Every structure is written in structure tokens, then in C-alpha cells.
XYZ file of C-alpha atoms in Angstrom:
719
model
C 14.522 -0.011 48.471
C 13.219 -0.643 44.957
C 15.718 -0.002 42.197
C 14.558 1.575 38.943
C 16.779 0.923 35.935
C 16.332 1.430 32.227
C 18.516 1.314 29.111
C 19.753 4.725 28.051
C 17.687 4.765 24.863
C 14.494 4.270 26.875
C 14.801 7.597 28.650
C 11.494 9.482 28.232
C 11.990 12.444 25.963
C 9.343 14.616 27.580
C 10.396 14.168 31.216
C 13.847 12.681 31.945
C 13.435 13.342 35.690
C 10.818 10.639 36.247
C 13.251 7.953 37.435
C 14.648 10.139 40.210
C 11.178 11.170 41.344
C 9.913 7.568 41.462
C 13.009 6.456 43.356
C 12.730 9.359 45.802
C 9.060 8.618 46.431
C 9.796 4.934 47.022
C 12.466 5.850 49.545
C 9.826 7.355 51.834
C 7.935 4.047 52.145
C 8.436 1.663 55.084
C 10.955 -1.090 54.315
C 8.366 -3.810 54.860
C 6.033 -2.417 52.190
C 5.942 -4.119 48.795
C 5.226 -1.533 46.103
C 3.888 -1.938 42.593
C 2.943 0.392 39.763
C -0.502 -0.500 38.413
C -2.628 0.835 35.566
C -5.853 2.520 36.618
C -7.759 0.204 34.268
C -7.283 -2.008 31.243
C -7.369 0.881 28.800
C -4.368 2.495 30.452
C -2.468 -0.782 30.765
C 0.816 -1.419 28.957
C 0.245 -5.182 28.987
C 1.032 -7.077 26.840
C 2.046 -5.109 23.739
C 3.941 -2.332 25.539
C 5.911 -4.464 27.959
C 9.289 -4.356 26.258
C 11.752 -7.194 25.933
C 15.163 -6.611 27.465
C 18.097 -6.013 25.116
C 19.264 -9.548 25.826
C 15.855 -11.034 25.057
C 15.665 -9.013 21.870
C 19.089 -10.208 20.790
C 17.997 -13.803 21.364
C 14.846 -13.274 19.335
C 16.796 -11.823 16.404
C 19.592 -14.412 16.491
C 19.953 -16.242 13.172
C 17.175 -14.144 11.603
C 17.120 -14.644 7.818
C 18.859 -11.682 6.157
C 19.074 -10.116 9.614
C 15.344 -9.284 9.891
C 12.188 -11.069 10.899
C 8.461 -11.066 10.394
C 6.151 -11.844 13.296
C 2.412 -12.528 12.837
C 0.135 -11.186 15.548
C -3.579 -11.466 16.228
C -5.932 -8.551 15.620
C -6.747 -8.195 19.325
C -3.149 -7.197 20.076
C -2.277 -4.152 17.993
C 1.478 -3.667 17.650
C 2.152 -0.449 19.536
C 5.883 0.027 20.014
C 8.012 1.205 17.152
C 11.448 0.737 18.740
C 11.090 -2.310 20.990
C 9.812 -5.861 20.843
C 6.981 -6.959 23.124
C 8.271 -9.140 25.931
C 5.880 -11.975 25.091
C 7.363 -12.265 21.582
C 10.757 -12.889 23.112
C 9.296 -15.489 25.487
C 7.358 -17.289 22.742
C 10.117 -17.010 20.161
C 9.794 -16.321 16.436
C 6.739 -17.685 14.640
C 6.528 -18.520 10.969
C 2.872 -19.496 10.983
C -0.457 -17.917 11.847
C -3.807 -19.581 12.575
C -7.210 -18.114 13.373
C -10.911 -18.998 13.224
C -13.020 -16.880 10.876
C -16.680 -16.623 9.882
C -18.208 -16.620 6.446
C -18.669 -13.082 5.087
C -16.389 -11.709 7.806
C -14.071 -8.796 7.192
C -11.019 -10.363 8.785
C -7.736 -8.660 9.637
C -4.469 -9.520 11.317
C -0.913 -8.210 11.488
C 2.490 -9.220 10.240
C 5.120 -7.130 12.008
C 8.431 -6.463 10.285
C 11.444 -6.182 12.643
C 14.284 -4.561 10.737
C 17.259 -5.429 12.945
C 20.518 -3.526 12.512
C 19.874 -2.231 8.979
C 17.010 -0.506 7.250
C 14.608 -2.277 4.905
C 13.491 -0.576 1.700
C 10.267 -0.679 -0.280
C 8.294 -3.552 1.196
C 5.808 -5.458 -0.917
C 3.287 -8.058 0.234
C 2.061 -11.014 -1.835
C -0.678 -13.548 -1.037
C -0.438 -17.011 -2.535
C -2.287 -20.303 -2.330
C -5.656 -18.954 -1.209
C -8.823 -19.860 -3.139
C -10.090 -17.723 -6.008
C -12.341 -14.930 -4.737
C -10.200 -14.245 -1.672
C -9.168 -10.639 -2.241
C -6.464 -9.723 0.231
C -5.131 -6.255 0.882
C -2.246 -4.752 2.818
C -3.594 -1.496 4.215
C -0.091 -0.134 4.747
C 0.920 -0.687 1.111
C -1.923 1.334 -0.447
C -5.630 1.330 -1.117
C -8.368 3.675 -2.356
C -8.068 7.368 -1.527
C -10.900 9.688 -0.512
C -11.515 10.523 -4.178
C -11.956 6.878 -5.168
C -8.544 6.568 -6.823
C -6.218 3.597 -6.203
C -2.830 4.501 -4.750
C 0.307 2.745 -3.607
C 2.613 3.654 -0.735
C 6.322 3.017 -0.298
C 6.889 1.236 3.008
C 10.414 1.499 4.407
C 11.469 0.244 7.821
C 14.360 2.162 9.424
C 17.046 0.247 11.278
C 16.122 -0.810 14.806
C 12.372 -0.399 14.367
C 9.190 -2.454 14.173
C 6.646 -1.843 11.391
C 3.283 -3.604 11.646
C 1.588 -4.457 8.370
C -2.179 -4.783 8.675
C -3.632 -7.333 6.274
C -7.306 -7.831 5.492
C -9.621 -10.089 3.526
C -13.385 -10.456 3.144
C -14.181 -14.142 3.589
C -16.542 -15.161 0.738
C -20.094 -15.685 2.048
C -20.332 -19.065 0.313
C -16.934 -20.385 1.431
C -17.252 -24.025 2.579
C -16.460 -24.618 6.232
C -13.008 -25.949 7.000
C -9.375 -24.842 6.976
C -8.058 -22.589 4.206
C -4.299 -22.266 3.886
C -1.980 -19.954 1.995
C 1.117 -17.847 2.411
C 1.884 -14.182 2.989
C 5.261 -13.140 1.609
C 6.845 -9.864 2.638
C 9.530 -8.894 0.126
C 12.005 -6.037 0.340
C 14.003 -4.248 -2.326
C 17.304 -4.702 -0.513
C 17.190 -7.575 1.995
C 15.313 -10.515 0.526
C 11.906 -11.779 1.631
C 10.151 -13.614 4.464
C 7.080 -15.865 4.353
C 4.337 -16.610 6.881
C 2.151 -19.712 6.586
C -1.486 -18.718 7.186
C -4.325 -21.093 8.062
C -7.838 -19.760 8.574
C -10.491 -22.136 9.928
C -13.772 -21.117 8.289
C -16.769 -21.816 10.514
C -20.353 -22.588 9.557
C -21.752 -19.326 10.935
C -22.038 -16.165 8.871
C -20.872 -12.789 10.182
C -23.517 -10.113 10.694
C -22.745 -7.082 8.498
C -19.249 -8.480 7.801
C -18.557 -8.338 11.538
C -18.778 -4.532 11.571
C -20.715 -4.627 14.848
C -17.500 -5.714 16.585
C -14.966 -2.999 15.737
C -12.607 -4.205 18.475
C -11.859 -7.093 16.079
C -10.655 -4.609 13.431
C -13.456 -5.645 11.102
C -13.938 -2.034 10.013
C -10.449 -1.528 8.602
C -11.962 -2.417 5.213
C -13.903 0.860 5.476
C -10.636 2.684 4.751
C -10.949 1.662 1.094
C -14.676 2.344 0.684
C -16.132 4.349 -2.198
C -19.668 4.543 -0.781
C -21.698 7.611 -1.735
C -19.594 8.697 -4.719
C -22.065 7.699 -7.450
C -22.566 10.765 -9.729
C -26.134 9.635 -10.413
C -27.162 10.244 -6.796
C -29.034 13.504 -6.259
C -30.418 14.884 -3.003
C -33.449 17.129 -2.653
C -34.193 19.770 -3.695
C -31.559 19.511 -6.430
C -32.351 18.269 -9.918
C -30.269 16.660 -12.643
C -28.194 18.732 -15.039
C -29.906 19.529 -18.322
C -27.502 19.900 -21.260
C -28.587 21.582 -24.503
C -25.676 22.228 -26.847
C -23.372 24.368 -24.663
C -26.138 25.474 -22.286
C -26.279 23.733 -18.913
C -29.207 24.181 -16.531
C -29.224 23.291 -12.830
C -31.560 24.224 -9.985
C -32.219 27.967 -10.357
C -29.095 28.670 -12.412
C -27.757 28.462 -15.953
C -24.272 28.284 -17.457
C -23.641 28.977 -21.149
C -20.198 27.941 -22.328
C -18.143 29.735 -24.939
C -16.200 27.972 -27.689
C -13.004 27.970 -25.596
C -14.742 26.004 -22.805
C -14.936 28.995 -20.454
C -18.318 30.348 -19.302
C -19.775 33.012 -21.567
C -22.830 33.560 -19.356
C -23.770 32.592 -15.801
C -27.325 33.430 -14.748
C -29.658 33.074 -11.783
C -33.423 32.454 -11.728
C -33.805 32.793 -7.941
C -36.267 35.410 -6.782
C -35.282 38.100 -4.285
C -37.454 36.404 -1.656
C -35.320 33.255 -2.096
C -38.426 31.070 -1.839
C -38.802 30.266 -5.539
C -37.766 30.994 -9.115
C -38.511 33.531 -11.807
C -38.925 32.891 -15.538
C -36.503 35.720 -16.272
C -32.796 35.191 -15.739
C -30.583 37.737 -14.016
C -26.929 37.887 -15.136
C -24.034 37.161 -12.817
C -21.331 37.793 -15.419
C -21.259 41.083 -17.305
C -19.194 39.556 -20.141
C -17.695 36.179 -21.117
C -14.656 34.836 -19.308
C -11.378 34.723 -21.235
C -7.813 33.948 -20.237
C -5.718 36.910 -21.302
C -2.071 36.232 -22.182
C -0.228 39.483 -22.881
C 3.018 39.356 -24.891
C 4.878 42.512 -25.952
C 1.945 44.664 -24.895
C -0.598 42.726 -26.972
C -3.322 40.399 -25.658
C -3.190 37.227 -27.742
C -6.278 35.933 -29.508
C -7.171 32.271 -28.909
C -8.805 30.431 -31.790
C -10.934 27.425 -30.742
C -10.177 24.139 -32.510
C -12.208 21.501 -30.634
C -14.994 21.138 -28.073
C -16.488 17.924 -26.669
C -18.898 16.996 -23.863
C -18.783 13.832 -21.812
C -21.624 13.000 -19.428
C -20.603 11.152 -16.262
C -23.952 10.985 -14.466
C -27.184 12.834 -13.729
C -25.321 15.104 -11.336
C -22.214 15.993 -13.346
C -21.342 17.124 -16.855
C -17.799 17.472 -18.184
C -16.274 19.000 -21.297
C -12.937 19.524 -23.041
C -11.932 22.354 -25.330
C -8.708 23.294 -27.111
C -7.616 26.668 -28.469
C -4.394 28.094 -29.874
C -2.784 31.521 -30.218
C 0.478 32.758 -31.686
C 2.513 31.613 -28.681
C 0.312 29.184 -26.724
C -2.007 26.229 -26.737
C -4.858 26.285 -24.241
C -6.626 23.131 -23.038
C -9.699 23.606 -20.858
C -11.166 20.757 -18.806
C -14.464 21.812 -17.297
C -17.095 20.271 -15.047
C -20.417 21.435 -13.648
C -22.204 19.610 -10.851
C -25.861 19.778 -9.893
C -25.256 21.874 -6.774
C -23.541 24.753 -8.603
C -19.881 23.769 -8.431
C -18.169 24.834 -11.659
C -14.601 23.580 -12.003
C -12.359 24.964 -14.743
C -8.839 23.632 -15.269
C -6.785 25.532 -17.829
C -3.497 24.135 -19.131
C -1.546 26.836 -20.912
C 1.495 25.562 -22.826
C 4.066 27.725 -24.590
C 4.599 26.658 -28.205
C 7.871 28.606 -28.416
C 10.176 30.550 -26.140
C 8.298 33.636 -25.036
C 8.600 36.524 -22.600
C 5.184 37.146 -21.052
C 3.981 40.495 -19.717
C 1.063 38.921 -17.852
C -1.431 36.073 -17.836
C -4.733 37.071 -16.249
C -8.361 36.035 -15.861
C -10.630 39.062 -15.408
C -14.034 38.161 -13.964
C -16.530 40.875 -14.857
C -19.510 40.751 -12.509
C -22.832 42.402 -13.251
C -23.166 45.158 -10.658
C -26.247 43.553 -9.072
C -24.215 40.389 -8.545
C -21.446 42.174 -6.666
C -23.084 44.140 -3.860
C -21.462 42.153 -1.063
C -18.070 40.519 -0.660
C -16.220 37.851 1.306
C -12.528 36.991 1.166
C -9.182 38.593 0.321
C -8.507 39.670 3.885
C -11.693 41.679 4.398
C -14.428 41.202 6.942
C -17.646 40.307 5.197
C -19.919 43.138 4.173
C -20.586 45.512 1.323
C -18.043 45.363 -1.486
C -15.432 48.127 -1.497
C -15.073 50.340 -4.570
C -11.537 49.036 -5.139
C -9.096 46.551 -3.662
C -5.513 45.444 -4.249
C -4.479 42.030 -2.877
C -1.305 39.899 -2.998
C -0.615 36.268 -2.118
C 0.848 35.500 1.338
C 1.263 32.056 2.881
C 0.300 33.328 6.334
C -3.137 34.182 4.933
C -5.713 31.490 4.144
C -6.912 33.465 1.129
C -7.126 32.268 -2.474
C -10.127 34.052 -3.946
C -13.370 35.838 -3.187
C -17.150 35.688 -3.229
C -19.058 38.589 -4.715
C -22.818 38.521 -4.797
C -26.234 39.999 -4.270
C -29.181 38.461 -2.446
C -30.217 36.146 -5.260
C -27.125 35.881 -7.464
C -23.422 35.625 -6.862
C -20.212 33.790 -7.628
C -17.361 32.516 -5.495
C -14.037 31.644 -7.082
C -10.758 30.269 -5.730
C -7.474 30.107 -7.646
C -5.531 26.845 -7.506
C -2.841 24.750 -9.151
C -2.017 21.046 -9.299
C -0.247 21.298 -5.915
C -3.410 22.144 -3.977
C -3.768 20.420 -0.601
C -6.578 21.399 1.743
C -5.091 23.478 4.585
C -5.886 22.827 8.220
C -8.385 25.093 9.940
C -9.685 26.042 13.389
C -6.458 27.371 14.901
C -4.268 24.820 13.111
C -3.812 26.672 9.822
C -0.144 27.413 10.412
C 0.591 23.692 10.897
C -0.513 23.056 7.285
C -1.027 26.334 5.422
C -2.084 26.990 1.859
C 0.300 25.898 -0.871
C 0.999 28.892 -3.064
C -0.224 27.964 -6.589
C 2.826 28.373 -8.897
C 0.765 29.519 -11.887
C -1.123 32.311 -10.126
C 1.434 33.123 -7.417
C 4.451 33.350 -9.769
C 6.966 33.966 -6.983
C 4.911 36.802 -5.533
C 4.204 38.612 -8.800
C 0.561 37.536 -8.936
C -2.414 39.054 -7.204
C -5.990 40.313 -7.521
C -7.372 43.781 -8.122
C -10.999 44.831 -7.783
C -12.311 47.828 -9.723
C -15.623 49.347 -10.819
C -15.779 49.755 -14.599
C -19.060 51.241 -15.807
C -21.874 48.804 -15.036
C -19.439 46.005 -14.172
C -17.281 45.127 -11.197
C -14.030 43.543 -12.385
C -12.009 41.119 -10.287
C -8.761 40.857 -12.238
C -6.747 37.786 -11.315
C -3.260 38.288 -12.648
C 0.009 36.349 -12.452
C 2.535 38.931 -13.653
C 5.543 38.707 -15.976
C 7.529 35.513 -16.564
C 9.652 33.832 -19.218
C 8.553 30.498 -20.668
C 10.433 27.971 -22.747
C 8.760 26.042 -25.522
C 6.790 23.218 -23.903
C 6.510 24.868 -20.478
C 2.998 24.306 -19.113
C 1.099 26.295 -16.496
C -2.064 25.144 -14.705
C -4.508 27.987 -14.107
C -7.254 26.183 -12.178
C -10.368 27.956 -10.906
C -13.120 26.448 -8.758
C -16.348 28.463 -8.951
C -19.483 28.195 -6.815
C -22.647 29.705 -8.303
C -24.834 31.118 -5.534
C -27.428 30.865 -4.139
C -27.678 27.083 -3.989
C -31.282 26.305 -3.041
C -34.498 28.095 -2.057
C -35.605 28.610 1.520
C -38.638 26.749 2.921
C -39.553 29.389 5.497
C -42.378 27.392 7.098
C -40.150 24.394 7.713
C -37.280 26.623 8.771
C -39.175 28.347 11.544
C -41.074 25.256 12.698
C -37.786 23.437 13.339
C -36.667 24.107 16.927
C -33.379 22.812 18.276
C -32.540 21.676 21.781
C -28.792 21.928 21.903
C -28.201 19.784 24.932
C -28.438 16.114 25.870
C -31.514 16.021 28.102
C -34.353 13.522 28.621
C -36.639 13.267 25.605
C -39.589 14.489 27.663
C -37.682 17.691 28.369
C -37.149 18.225 24.638
C -40.896 17.814 24.109
C -41.765 20.118 27.020
C -39.464 22.844 25.723
C -41.058 22.700 22.259
C -38.033 21.185 20.547
C -38.239 19.178 17.343
C -34.543 18.260 17.017
C -31.958 17.499 19.694
C -28.220 17.829 19.055
C -26.150 15.374 21.106
C -22.569 16.499 21.628
C -19.610 14.339 22.515
C -18.688 13.895 26.195
C -22.296 12.830 26.875
C -23.538 9.450 28.112
C -24.724 8.256 24.684
C -21.878 9.836 22.660
C -18.941 9.869 25.055
C -15.894 10.024 22.783
C -15.097 12.656 20.203
C -15.824 11.800 16.569
C -16.238 8.092 17.280
C -19.902 7.469 18.201
C -19.499 3.710 18.563
C -19.661 3.370 22.347
C -22.733 3.203 24.629
C -24.654 1.975 21.593
C -27.558 0.342 23.452
C -28.260 3.507 25.433
C -27.794 5.618 22.313
C -30.299 3.585 20.305
C -32.835 3.497 23.145
C -32.708 7.304 23.395
C -33.103 7.748 19.637
C -36.022 5.322 19.433
C -37.806 7.031 22.321
C -37.277 10.380 20.636
C -38.665 9.113 17.333
C -41.710 7.696 19.095
C -42.363 11.193 20.482
C -41.778 13.024 17.195
C -38.240 14.233 17.938
C -35.222 13.873 15.645
C -31.747 13.141 17.045
C -28.424 14.257 15.563
C -24.931 13.420 16.773
C -21.735 15.409 16.980
C -19.409 13.529 14.636
C -16.875 15.037 12.257
C -13.286 14.764 11.064
C -10.575 16.928 12.590
C -9.550 15.065 15.713
C -10.083 11.479 16.848
C -10.476 10.030 20.318
C -7.782 7.805 21.743
C -10.582 5.315 22.451
C -10.872 4.471 18.734
C -10.396 0.721 18.432
C -8.276 1.158 15.307
C -5.972 3.820 16.769
C -2.718 1.868 16.506
C -3.627 0.326 13.173
C -4.145 3.854 11.833
C -0.899 4.984 13.421
C 0.922 2.195 11.589
C 0.094 4.085 8.379
C 2.561 6.833 9.332
C 1.280 10.350 8.733
C -1.307 9.285 6.164
C -4.240 9.791 8.545
C -2.837 11.456 11.662
C -1.064 14.793 11.523
C 2.554 14.760 12.534
C 3.352 16.965 15.510
C 5.354 17.573 18.660
C 3.379 15.214 20.898
C 2.544 16.308 24.422
C -0.967 16.756 25.741
C -2.798 14.179 27.837
C -0.625 11.769 29.844
C -2.031 8.711 28.031
C -0.918 10.156 24.714
C 2.571 10.799 26.011
C 2.866 7.357 27.598
C 1.402 5.282 24.757
C 2.019 7.306 21.594
C 5.153 9.118 22.652
C 5.795 11.376 19.686
C 4.848 12.302 16.123
C 1.255 13.323 16.852
C -0.609 16.575 17.414
C -2.590 16.701 20.662
C -6.164 18.024 20.494
C -9.276 17.815 22.718
C -9.278 16.524 26.273
C -12.658 15.959 27.951
C -12.120 15.259 31.667
C -15.698 14.232 32.383
C -15.494 11.088 30.238
C -11.709 10.502 30.304
C -11.297 11.306 26.637
C -8.393 12.799 24.730
C -7.808 13.145 21.022
C -5.202 13.794 18.354
C -5.541 15.617 15.047
C -6.449 13.664 11.946
C -6.546 14.761 8.329
C -9.652 15.731 6.427
C -8.149 14.498 3.172
C -7.191 10.896 3.765
C -8.663 7.402 3.768
C -10.169 8.200 7.154
C -12.790 10.011 5.078
C -13.863 6.650 3.630
C -14.093 5.116 7.113
C -16.031 8.123 8.385
C -18.626 7.881 5.621
C -19.076 4.139 6.133
C -19.433 4.802 9.863
C -22.192 7.333 9.242
C -23.993 4.801 7.076
C -23.661 2.225 9.849
C -25.069 4.693 12.398
C -27.982 5.642 10.147
C -28.780 2.005 9.394
C -28.370 0.606 12.894
C -28.862 3.539 15.267
C -31.268 5.568 13.084
C -29.538 8.912 13.553
C -31.244 11.775 11.720
C -28.180 13.758 10.783
C -25.064 15.458 12.067
C -23.903 18.423 14.040
C -20.610 19.414 12.405
C -18.212 21.473 14.501
C -16.212 23.040 11.680
C -15.292 20.937 8.658
C -11.826 19.648 7.859
C -12.848 17.665 4.797
C -13.707 18.474 1.213
C -16.944 19.269 -0.538
C -16.850 15.849 -2.206
C -16.868 14.250 1.241
C -19.971 16.188 2.305
C -21.713 15.066 -0.885
C -20.837 11.462 -0.152
C -21.934 11.526 3.479
C -25.256 13.138 2.589
C -25.811 10.516 -0.102
C -25.119 7.691 2.342
C -27.316 9.126 5.105
C -30.184 9.530 2.641
C -29.985 5.810 1.867
C -31.343 5.020 5.328
C -33.151 8.101 6.634
C -36.154 9.855 5.050
C -34.887 13.287 6.103
C -31.314 14.306 6.884
C -30.477 17.407 8.912
C -26.877 18.622 8.888
C -25.888 21.671 10.890
C -22.571 23.473 10.702
C -21.014 25.313 13.611
C -17.958 27.518 13.309
C -16.133 30.036 15.378
C -15.022 33.155 13.519
C -11.833 32.278 11.647
C -11.021 35.849 10.715
C -7.960 35.936 12.974
C -4.181 35.355 12.709
C -4.334 31.694 13.824
C -6.696 30.842 10.958
C -5.072 33.046 8.350
C -7.792 35.726 8.320
C -10.312 33.680 6.389
C -14.075 34.140 6.640
C -15.942 31.083 7.895
C -18.634 31.547 5.251
C -15.996 31.871 2.543
C -14.178 28.775 3.783
C -17.263 26.576 4.090
C -19.327 27.874 1.175
C -18.577 24.707 -0.815
C -20.511 22.744 1.837
C -23.558 25.013 1.970
C -25.611 23.093 -0.638
C -25.795 20.192 1.813
C -26.140 22.132 5.078
C -29.512 22.650 6.764
C -28.582 25.284 9.337
C -25.617 27.441 10.347
C -24.446 28.018 13.908
C -21.735 30.634 13.440
C -21.005 31.461 17.056
C -17.864 32.348 18.973
C -15.948 35.544 18.237
C -18.367 36.993 15.681
C -19.186 40.644 16.332
C -22.957 40.827 16.666
C -22.846 44.588 17.115
C -21.805 45.004 13.476
C -24.152 46.231 10.747
C -26.643 44.100 8.756
C -24.267 43.634 5.800
C -21.838 41.888 8.182
C -24.623 39.659 9.480
C -25.720 38.886 5.920
C -22.284 37.769 4.774
C -20.440 36.504 7.844
C -23.189 35.065 10.062
């Protein structure tokens, strides 16, 4: 009978009974039968990177390792997958101190150097590249890069004892590099156990890579997309928006106006949209009933802030910024403000105590004109008509940080934040990464919001409660406003656009009167979730046929989960929890067998053998995603996106729209959401949550779990 053995530390965590079951099943076979365990196909195979060396082979490989650890170069086609064991073929081949590979001119080339820690941990790895020609700009993706906001960052890379850490290295071969070998060294240095060096020789060929090799993602050519800044130019505007006009402290954007006070806070916010929402009026309608002012109350008296400086700085056609400073008896107040062309108004207030002080309260009352506060979203209420009064307190189990109050043609959303803000998860995952309570506003539970009617105004008072401050203590009272509405409605275009929400033959779309077809995942031309880079020939043929017959084609592609068919899956996993959410594992058998642990299982589509894990909406995957959309628009000619909820920021939506508009004359982006007013999502309103994206959205599909029997005010606000 076959004997199944394994070292004790290889016992599967999820199912320790598997050895007995396999042995019992084998015992029922005839003695003459030779049995093997085979993978169903190459994708499910463990060979060669998950066939583990035996403990004896591993000991031989690590014998006489410098400083007790080794580095092992590996080709890009063989992603290092195991974190606790060495691949068997490494042990057979033995340690290598050199790496060679052919490359093309203008190719985005990548390979790996794996760090095997041995018996002790390794701290704070650093990677240096020496000896290569000028113009060769190497990067170690694991050591840092460019974040989703375009800012450089560095990561600490530690390797625990008994583990393997792959380092993915990349370089763009200069397009004019002469053919022939290019040699240099890659040195991996640690803070506590010395360094190791790999000799690298790249044979540059005469041919030039097409699009940096991006058409072959299985060669990891797209890893460079992780550090992209495409689409972030503040001079890019999309229709129908116009550039910001600045006149002294008056700022005009499409259909709206902001007049700043001397302290840097808005004194007036106005709307020029007509009630029909199809155009603009010459007469402004007020959104604020009175200027905004931060009110610091000490010993029963509201302090008076005296302005001392105010300065604008223009960063592009689509963004204006300003700084203002004021002082009072006990505080200095610095205001950093920004207005963008879509109606995002960001105000960051730094309040510093100039002496020890006991504070009764620090509050920001927002006084709405009554016509700009007929309806309400947020603060734990279903959308609808605004209540006469409301008292609300912070709670981490609630995804609530502010409110929207508005009328048909004028309104204002605000959310209260601090420097610790991190975008929470959504769509049933809120509790895995909930809202960080903002220390300034939350104040250990003393803060909150009240809503009251006061004469012709509706006052949302955002208070933080009593506290004691020492001289020099600084609080960050940040507020992100959205001035609504964002853009007028083109009713003719709206009603002439007809969607076919199913992958069907193009002739069927035409016969049904459709003008746009939405292609979901788990379909023949878009099989895998949020990774539309398979079945590309069939996908392009369908899109080109549709265009020839006057039909636009949009793909389901977003950030929230990622298919296990992504070519870069294990390279991304080598980045720790930077891109993938940590979790308890489980889910589809492939995930359990090949990833093991430290992931959060998501979709599983049986029809196309697809499974996915959660990824983060605020990570470098955003940069990859945007570059991927540009690639699809340029090469596949997609006309837009169908977004199934949004896990990423408003800045990301701006960038992706900018990039799509580079290649397509018209871009259609639809947003679908299930109702998130439930315990799993922290009782947030979908429209409240996604309002920051609305300037760039063409159509809403707010579907599951909304109550369509509710009254019109619910429809108006929630749906």
C-alpha cells in the first residue's frame, strides 16, 4: 500500500485529517494498481515552485551559507510561492550567485531574488544596484515605490527565521541600448546579518519590445504599473467641467461659487443650477446661511480669531489651494484649503494651543439656508426629508462621519476626518476594516453632531466636547465638503441611451434597441473578476463588431477583489498586506492549497473556474488598475466601465476617467451598489458613501435591498 508521510510542520492547518483519508482511500485499491495524485491542469499544478525540498535537502542547500542566510535568483516565469519551504529544484541545482537572461530594448523586465533567512531573522533589507549603465533605473518593488497618491514611500522588509522572502526587481531597458551583454550586481544588505551579492548579466537583443512588453503580462512586464502616476495631472479636465476661475477670494466652478473669508474658511457657497437641472441661472442661490467659523469655547466664551495671513497657490486648471493663519487668546489656527473643479472642497484646520488651556468645546457649526436642507443622507438615517432635529454620536460599528443636506439644485455634503483617516472597507466587509475614529472630532466619545432649525437656517453643529490642552498641543479638524449638484442633466442623451445588461450577440443588442452593452465577469470575453486580460482576441472582435453596428461596450472591472488567475498574484502577495487584505484564509480549494493563509476569500464563479481574494482600494494596485484601463482603452477600445461598488478613492476615479478619455471619445461609467444601510456595512447610505464619485459617473444602478415601496423622497435621495 502507498505510504503517506510528511514532516510535522507540514500538517495542513485547515484539515489535519487529510493524510488518514488519503491512506484509507488507497487501501481500497487493488494491490497491482499504481496510484498517483495529479493536478487537473497546469494552473492547479504545484510543480515546480511548490514541490518542497526535504529537510535534509534544505539543510544541504543552507550549509556554509554566508552569515547563515542565502539569496537565490529566480526567473520571472517561476514566481516564488512558498514562504516556509524551499522549492525542490533549488536543492537539486544548488545555490546560485549569478543570474542571466535575454531582454529586449524598451522592455519592462523583472526577476526575483529570494532571501532565505535560515535559523535567525533578518532585519531591514535594502537592495542596491551597481555597475549597470547610466539610464538603467532599477527598482525593488518590495522595498517601496509610488503610492496611489503619487507620493514616494519606503517599506521595511524583515524576513522572519525559517522563511523565504522573494524580492521582485524591475528595470526598463533603455530603448536605445546597444545590443549585447550588460552586467552589474544586485546587493541585498541587512541591518543585522551582513549582505549578499548576485551577479546579473542581461543579454540585450536587437528587437524592441512592443509597449514595453505589456502585452505579455505572464512575463511580469506590468509590475512597473504599480508605480504609475498616470492620470493625476491637475490640468486635465473632463466634460462638462470647466477650469476654476479665481478672483481675489472668489472661486467659480461649473454652476457653483465659493467665497472665502479671511480665515480661509468659506464665507459663502452658492449654486447657479436651475431647478430643472438642465442649465444655469444668472442668479445665485445660497447654500450657506452664514460664514463658517471654528468656534473654540474657553470658560464659557467663544474666542475671536484674528486673521494674520492669506495666500493662494495655483496647482493646475482643475485645482486651487490656499493657506491662512489666525490667532486668538489661546490658539493659533492654520487653514489649508483646496477646491477642485468638480466641487470637492477640502479644509484642513490645525488648531494649536499657545498655552495650557481647559476647553469647554471646539465646534464647527454649518448653517444651511433652508432651501439647501430639504433632504438628508447620513448619520444613521435612511435617506429622505430632513428631520426637524437630530442628535448623533460617534460609534466605530457605524460607517458614519458626516451628512449631506440639500435641495434639488443646491446642497452640501461634509465628512469629518483627522490625519489618521484610512478608507474603510465596504460591501459587507466594513467590520474587517472599519472607520478610524478621528481623535480631534471624536475626543474619546465626547464629540458628536446635532441638527436644529434656527429661524431661516438649519444648523448642523459638529462639536468635539471638553478637553484639556497643553501648550503646543495640536488638533487636526479636517472637513471634506462636496458642493452639489455636480453637473447638469442632458435629458435627450439620457433617455436615448439604452443598456443591454447581458453578454449576448451584438445583433441581439441591436434587435432589442440597445445602445450600450455591459459585459460582466464570468463571461466568455471577460472570464475572470477584475482582470480583463484573458480571451483578448475574442473580446476585441466583439467590441469591434459592436462599434461597427453603433453599439458601445463596457466591461465589469473594479477594485475590491482580484481573481486567482492574475499573472502577478504571487508577486503581489510577496508585498505582504500592502495590496491584499489579511484574513483567515479558507474559501475555494485552490486558495487553501496554494495560498494557505493570510488572505480574505471573496468571489467564486463555478462556470469559469474563478475564485478571488480581497484587495485594497487604497494601495499601489490602484496604479496598476489605472494603467490597465488605459491599456484596455488603447488596445481593446472599451468604452467605459461597469463598477460594482467602489473600494477606491475619489482621486482614483478622477485618474481613471482622465486615462480613459485619452483614448476614447466618450466614456460611460456606471455604478452599481446594493443598499449598504445594514449592520454589515455600518448603516451607511450608498449615495452618501459614493457621492464623491458622482461627478464622474454616468448612470446609477442602485439595486439589491432598496425598498422601492418607499416614498418619493427616499427614491430621490437613496436611489
